[in-house]
Tab-separated table of C-alpha atoms in Angstrom:
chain	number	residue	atom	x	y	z
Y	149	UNK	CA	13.368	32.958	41.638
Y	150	UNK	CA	15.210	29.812	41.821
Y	151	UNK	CA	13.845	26.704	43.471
Y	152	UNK	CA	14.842	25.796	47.748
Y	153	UNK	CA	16.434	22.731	47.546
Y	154	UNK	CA	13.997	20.408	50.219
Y	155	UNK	CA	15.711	19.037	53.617
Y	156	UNK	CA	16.390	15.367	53.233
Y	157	UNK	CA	13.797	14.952	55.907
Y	158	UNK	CA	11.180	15.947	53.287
Y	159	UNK	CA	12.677	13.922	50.460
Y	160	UNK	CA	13.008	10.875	52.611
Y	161	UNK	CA	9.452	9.134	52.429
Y	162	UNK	CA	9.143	9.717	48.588
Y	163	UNK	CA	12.418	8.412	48.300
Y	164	UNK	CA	11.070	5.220	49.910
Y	165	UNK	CA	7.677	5.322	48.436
Y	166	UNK	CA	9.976	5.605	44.554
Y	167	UNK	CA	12.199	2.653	45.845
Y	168	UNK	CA	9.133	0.259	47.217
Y	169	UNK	CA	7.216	1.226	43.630
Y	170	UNK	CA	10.848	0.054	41.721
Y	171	UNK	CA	10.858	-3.278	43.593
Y	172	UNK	CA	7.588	-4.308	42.980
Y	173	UNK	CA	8.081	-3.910	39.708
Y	174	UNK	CA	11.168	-5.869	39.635
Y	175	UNK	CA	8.808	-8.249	40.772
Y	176	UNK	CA	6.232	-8.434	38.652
Y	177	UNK	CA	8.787	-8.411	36.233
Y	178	UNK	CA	10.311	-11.684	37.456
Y	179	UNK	CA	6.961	-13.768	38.113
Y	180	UNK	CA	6.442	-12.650	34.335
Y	181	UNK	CA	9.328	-14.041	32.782
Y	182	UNK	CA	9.011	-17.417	35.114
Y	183	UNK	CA	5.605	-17.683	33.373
Y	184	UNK	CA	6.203	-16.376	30.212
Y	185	UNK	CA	9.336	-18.674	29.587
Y	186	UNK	CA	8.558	-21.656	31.960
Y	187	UNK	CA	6.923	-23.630	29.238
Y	188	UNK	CA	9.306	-23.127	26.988
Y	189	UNK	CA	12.016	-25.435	28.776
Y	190	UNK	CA	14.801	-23.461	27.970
Y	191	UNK	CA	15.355	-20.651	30.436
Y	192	UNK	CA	18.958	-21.587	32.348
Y	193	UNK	CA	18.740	-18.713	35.108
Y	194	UNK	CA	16.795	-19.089	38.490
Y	195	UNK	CA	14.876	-16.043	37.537
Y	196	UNK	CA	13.620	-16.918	34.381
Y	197	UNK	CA	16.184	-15.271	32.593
Y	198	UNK	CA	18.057	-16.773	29.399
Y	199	UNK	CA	20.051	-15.028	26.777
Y	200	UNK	CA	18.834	-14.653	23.795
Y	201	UNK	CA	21.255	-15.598	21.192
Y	202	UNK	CA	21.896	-18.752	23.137
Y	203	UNK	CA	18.593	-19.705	23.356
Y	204	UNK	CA	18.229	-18.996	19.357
Y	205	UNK	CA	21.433	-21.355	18.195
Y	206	UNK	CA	19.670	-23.750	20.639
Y	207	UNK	CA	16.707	-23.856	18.488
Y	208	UNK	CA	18.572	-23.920	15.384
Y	209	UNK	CA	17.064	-19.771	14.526
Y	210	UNK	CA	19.928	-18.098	15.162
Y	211	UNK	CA	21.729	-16.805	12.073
Y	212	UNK	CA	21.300	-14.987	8.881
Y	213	UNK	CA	19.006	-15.112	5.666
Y	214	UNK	CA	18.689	-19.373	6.266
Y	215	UNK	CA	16.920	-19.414	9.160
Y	216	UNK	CA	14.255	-16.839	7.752
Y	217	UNK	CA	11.840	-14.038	10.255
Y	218	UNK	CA	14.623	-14.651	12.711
Y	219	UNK	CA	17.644	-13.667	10.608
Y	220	UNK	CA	20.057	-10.836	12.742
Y	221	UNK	CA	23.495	-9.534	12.040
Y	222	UNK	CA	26.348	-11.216	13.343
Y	223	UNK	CA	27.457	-9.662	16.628
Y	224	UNK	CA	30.817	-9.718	15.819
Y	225	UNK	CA	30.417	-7.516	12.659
Y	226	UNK	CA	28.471	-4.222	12.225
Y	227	UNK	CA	26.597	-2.831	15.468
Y	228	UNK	CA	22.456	-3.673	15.394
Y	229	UNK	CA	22.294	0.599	15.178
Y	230	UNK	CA	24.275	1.178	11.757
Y	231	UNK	CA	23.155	0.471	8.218
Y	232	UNK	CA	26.673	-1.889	7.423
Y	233	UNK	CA	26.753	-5.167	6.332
Y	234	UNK	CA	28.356	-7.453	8.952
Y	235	UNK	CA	31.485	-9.797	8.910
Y	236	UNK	CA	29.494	-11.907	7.050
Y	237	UNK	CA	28.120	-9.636	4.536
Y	238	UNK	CA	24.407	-9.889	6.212
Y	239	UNK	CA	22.455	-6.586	6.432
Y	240	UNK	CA	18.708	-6.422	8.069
Y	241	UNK	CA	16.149	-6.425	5.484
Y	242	UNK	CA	18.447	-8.295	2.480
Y	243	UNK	CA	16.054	-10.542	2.303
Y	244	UNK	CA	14.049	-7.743	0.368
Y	245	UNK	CA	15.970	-7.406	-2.154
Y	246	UNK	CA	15.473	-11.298	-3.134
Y	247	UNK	CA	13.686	-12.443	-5.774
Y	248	UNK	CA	10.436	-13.568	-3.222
Y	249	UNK	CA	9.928	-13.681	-0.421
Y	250	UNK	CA	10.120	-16.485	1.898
Y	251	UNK	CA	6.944	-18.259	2.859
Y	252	UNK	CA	5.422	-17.938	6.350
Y	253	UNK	CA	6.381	-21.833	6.671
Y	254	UNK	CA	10.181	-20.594	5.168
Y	255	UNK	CA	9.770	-17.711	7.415
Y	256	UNK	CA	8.961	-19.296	10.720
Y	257	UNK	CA	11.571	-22.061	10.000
Y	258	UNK	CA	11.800	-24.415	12.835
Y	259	UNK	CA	8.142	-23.662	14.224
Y	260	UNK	CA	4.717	-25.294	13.048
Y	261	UNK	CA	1.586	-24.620	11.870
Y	262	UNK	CA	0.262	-24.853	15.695
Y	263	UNK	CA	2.937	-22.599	16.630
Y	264	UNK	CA	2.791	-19.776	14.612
Y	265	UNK	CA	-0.308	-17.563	13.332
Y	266	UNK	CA	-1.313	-18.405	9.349
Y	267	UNK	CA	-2.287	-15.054	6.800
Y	268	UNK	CA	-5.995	-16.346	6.845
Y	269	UNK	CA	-8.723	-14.659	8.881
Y	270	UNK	CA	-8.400	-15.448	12.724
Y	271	UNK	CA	-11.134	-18.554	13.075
Y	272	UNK	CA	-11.877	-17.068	16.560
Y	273	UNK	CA	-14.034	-13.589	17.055
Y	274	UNK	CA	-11.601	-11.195	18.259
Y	275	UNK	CA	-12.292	-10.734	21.979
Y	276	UNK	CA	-14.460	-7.758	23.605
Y	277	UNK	CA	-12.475	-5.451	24.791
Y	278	UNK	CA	-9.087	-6.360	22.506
Y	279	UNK	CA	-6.074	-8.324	23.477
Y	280	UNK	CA	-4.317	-7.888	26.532
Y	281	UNK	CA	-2.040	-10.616	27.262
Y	282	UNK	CA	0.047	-12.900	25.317
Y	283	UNK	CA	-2.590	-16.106	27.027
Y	284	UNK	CA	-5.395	-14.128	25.307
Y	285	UNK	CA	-3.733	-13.956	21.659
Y	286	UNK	CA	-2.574	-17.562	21.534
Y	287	UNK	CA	-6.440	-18.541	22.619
Y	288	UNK	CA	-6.973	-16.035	19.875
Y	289	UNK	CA	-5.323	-17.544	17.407
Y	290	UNK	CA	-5.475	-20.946	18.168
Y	291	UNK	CA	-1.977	-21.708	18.639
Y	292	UNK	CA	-0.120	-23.845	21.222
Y	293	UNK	CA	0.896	-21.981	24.714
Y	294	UNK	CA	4.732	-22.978	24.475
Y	295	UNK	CA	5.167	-21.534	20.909
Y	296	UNK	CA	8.219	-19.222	20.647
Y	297	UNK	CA	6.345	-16.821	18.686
Y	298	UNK	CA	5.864	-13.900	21.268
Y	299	UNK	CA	9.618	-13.692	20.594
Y	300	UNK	CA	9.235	-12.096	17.440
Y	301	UNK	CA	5.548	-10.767	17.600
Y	302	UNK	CA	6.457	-8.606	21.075
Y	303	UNK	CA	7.136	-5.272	19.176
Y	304	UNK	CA	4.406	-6.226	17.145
Y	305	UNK	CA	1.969	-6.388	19.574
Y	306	UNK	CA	3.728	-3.639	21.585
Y	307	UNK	CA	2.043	-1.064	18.683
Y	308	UNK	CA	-0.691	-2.723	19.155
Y	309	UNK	CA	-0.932	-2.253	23.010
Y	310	UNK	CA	0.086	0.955	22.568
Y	311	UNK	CA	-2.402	2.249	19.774
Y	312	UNK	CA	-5.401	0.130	21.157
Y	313	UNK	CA	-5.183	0.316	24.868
Y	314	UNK	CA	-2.538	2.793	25.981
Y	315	UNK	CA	-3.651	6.190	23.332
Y	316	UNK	CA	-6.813	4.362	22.543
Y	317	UNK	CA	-6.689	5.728	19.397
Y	318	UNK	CA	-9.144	3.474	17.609
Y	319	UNK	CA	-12.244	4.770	19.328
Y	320	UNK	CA	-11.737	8.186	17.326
Y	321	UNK	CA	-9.762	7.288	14.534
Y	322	UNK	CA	-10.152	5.203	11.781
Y	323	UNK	CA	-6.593	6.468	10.028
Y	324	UNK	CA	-3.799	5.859	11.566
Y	325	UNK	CA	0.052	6.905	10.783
Y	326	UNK	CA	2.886	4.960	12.789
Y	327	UNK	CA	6.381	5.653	12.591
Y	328	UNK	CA	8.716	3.222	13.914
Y	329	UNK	CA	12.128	4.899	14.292
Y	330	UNK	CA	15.640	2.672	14.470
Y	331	UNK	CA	13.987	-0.163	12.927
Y	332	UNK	CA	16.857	-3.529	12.600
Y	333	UNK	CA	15.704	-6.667	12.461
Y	334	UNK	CA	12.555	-5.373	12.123
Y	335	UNK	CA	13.402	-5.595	8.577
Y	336	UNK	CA	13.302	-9.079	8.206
Y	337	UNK	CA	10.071	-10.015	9.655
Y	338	UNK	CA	8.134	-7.321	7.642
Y	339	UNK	CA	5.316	-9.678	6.770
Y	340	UNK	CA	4.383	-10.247	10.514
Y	341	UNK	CA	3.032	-6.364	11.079
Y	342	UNK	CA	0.324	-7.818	8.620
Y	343	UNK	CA	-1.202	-8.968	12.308
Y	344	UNK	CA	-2.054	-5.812	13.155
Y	345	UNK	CA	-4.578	-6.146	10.201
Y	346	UNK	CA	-6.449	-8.673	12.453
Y	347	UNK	CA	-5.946	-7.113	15.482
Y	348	UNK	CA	-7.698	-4.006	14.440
Y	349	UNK	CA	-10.310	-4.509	11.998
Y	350	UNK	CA	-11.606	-1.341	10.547
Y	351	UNK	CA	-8.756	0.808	11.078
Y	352	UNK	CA	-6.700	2.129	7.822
Y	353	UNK	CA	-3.028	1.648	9.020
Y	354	UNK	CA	-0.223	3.248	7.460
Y	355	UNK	CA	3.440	1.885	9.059
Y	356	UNK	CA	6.916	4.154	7.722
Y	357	UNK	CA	10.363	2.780	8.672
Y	358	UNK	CA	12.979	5.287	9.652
Y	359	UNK	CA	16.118	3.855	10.394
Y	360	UNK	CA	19.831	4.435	8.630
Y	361	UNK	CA	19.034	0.491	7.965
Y	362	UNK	CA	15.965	1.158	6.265
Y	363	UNK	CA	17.415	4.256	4.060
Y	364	UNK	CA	20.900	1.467	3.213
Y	365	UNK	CA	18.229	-1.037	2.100
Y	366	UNK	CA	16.359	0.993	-0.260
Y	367	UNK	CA	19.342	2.588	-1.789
Y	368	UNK	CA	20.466	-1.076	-2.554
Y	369	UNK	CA	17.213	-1.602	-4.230
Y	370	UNK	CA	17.334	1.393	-6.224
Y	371	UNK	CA	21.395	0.343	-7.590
Y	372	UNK	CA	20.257	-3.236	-7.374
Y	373	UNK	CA	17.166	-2.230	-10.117
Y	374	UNK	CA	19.430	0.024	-12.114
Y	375	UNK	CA	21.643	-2.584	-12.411
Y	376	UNK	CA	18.769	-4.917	-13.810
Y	377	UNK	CA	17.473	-2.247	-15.815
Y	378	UNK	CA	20.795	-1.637	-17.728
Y	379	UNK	CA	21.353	-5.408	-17.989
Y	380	UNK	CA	18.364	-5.918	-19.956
Y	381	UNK	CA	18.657	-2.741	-22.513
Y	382	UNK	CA	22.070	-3.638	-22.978
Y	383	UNK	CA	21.318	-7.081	-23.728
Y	384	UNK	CA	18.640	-5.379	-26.544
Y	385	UNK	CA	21.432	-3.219	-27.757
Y	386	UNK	CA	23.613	-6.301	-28.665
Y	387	UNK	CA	21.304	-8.344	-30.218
Y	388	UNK	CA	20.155	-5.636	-32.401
């Protein structure tokens, strides 16, 4: 039969229990950011706090294809969820449909070579046990503790966290199949996931995109290499 609802008087101490167990991680949450963002002289809120496209223009990263990894729509045009260009004719992952691709240095931008991790083989050994805080990887990687990197690494190393330590999925698989759905701007920093190469040695890993961004930008590649395709046979056709 259907469920008795419970007197408050039996609700009341989880209630509090839930509420205490929500605070403290408001908490924890707070004395992260304050650590996290401290060194970075830029937070402008007493918690730790900043926002994020203000922080970006600060640096000189926020914008589109020019500024490289960190390129974003504009928020004034098409919403971050939809697969339209915005006002200014950006659309996550155009820079894929360029010629080449920009180099990590091109990529990074402002950053340097202390501040961001290279392609090459970590010079470290990868720690027992894996990586499990964002101190660890920049010991890891040798690069300086105030870099701005975690800000486009975190979802990086969020699969990471999540296939090494939360599902532990390594210790019985050697295959692995990740699907990242609603991928954005995750489109223009595809070269990064190329870290998770390093961060799991051993371990065959297959990442698909599923996002209406993803399908726009690979239908523009397909008319984009029609286009060229037609160009050039036409081109043949008139000079024979």
């Amino acid at each position: 039969g259907p469920t008795k609802p419970r007197a408050h008087k039996d609700l009341c101490p989880e209630l509090l229990q839930a509420n205490q167990e929500f605070q403290n991680s408001q908490d924890c949450g707070e004395n992260l950011r304050k650590k996290l963002f401290a060194s970075w002289a830029d937070q402008h809120h007493q918690d730790g706090s900043f926002f994020d496209s203000e922080f970006k223009a600060r640096r000189e990263i926020l914008g589109r294809l020019e500024v490289g990894f960190w390129a974003q729509p504009c928020m004034n045009g098409a919403p971050y969820m939809f697969a339209e260009t915005d006002a200014t004719g950006f659309q996550n992952g155009k820079m894929l449909l360029e010629e080449s691709y920009p180099t990590l240095k091109q990529g990074w931008k402002v950053l340097h070579d202390k501040e961001y991790p290279s392609m090459h083989n970590p010079k470290n050994a990868l720690p027992q046990g894996g990586i499990r805080s964002w101190e660890q990887y920049c010991r890891w990687r040798d690069l300086e503790g105030t870099s701005i990197a975690p800000l486009l690494l975190t979802n990086i190393l969020t699969i990471y966290q999540m296939i090494q330590h939360e599902l532990e999925l390594t210790k019985h698989k050697s295959k692995i199949t990740v699907y990242l759905l609603g991928v954005e701007t995750e489109l223009n920093y595809i070269p990064l996931f190329g870290e998770l190469a390093f961060l799991m040695p051993g371990i065959d890993l297959t990442i698909i995109m599923v996002s209406p961004a993803a399908k726009a930008i690979c239908v523009a590649a397909k008319k984009q290499r029609q286009k060229k395709f037609q160009e050039h046979f036409g081109k043949r056709n008139c000079v024979r």
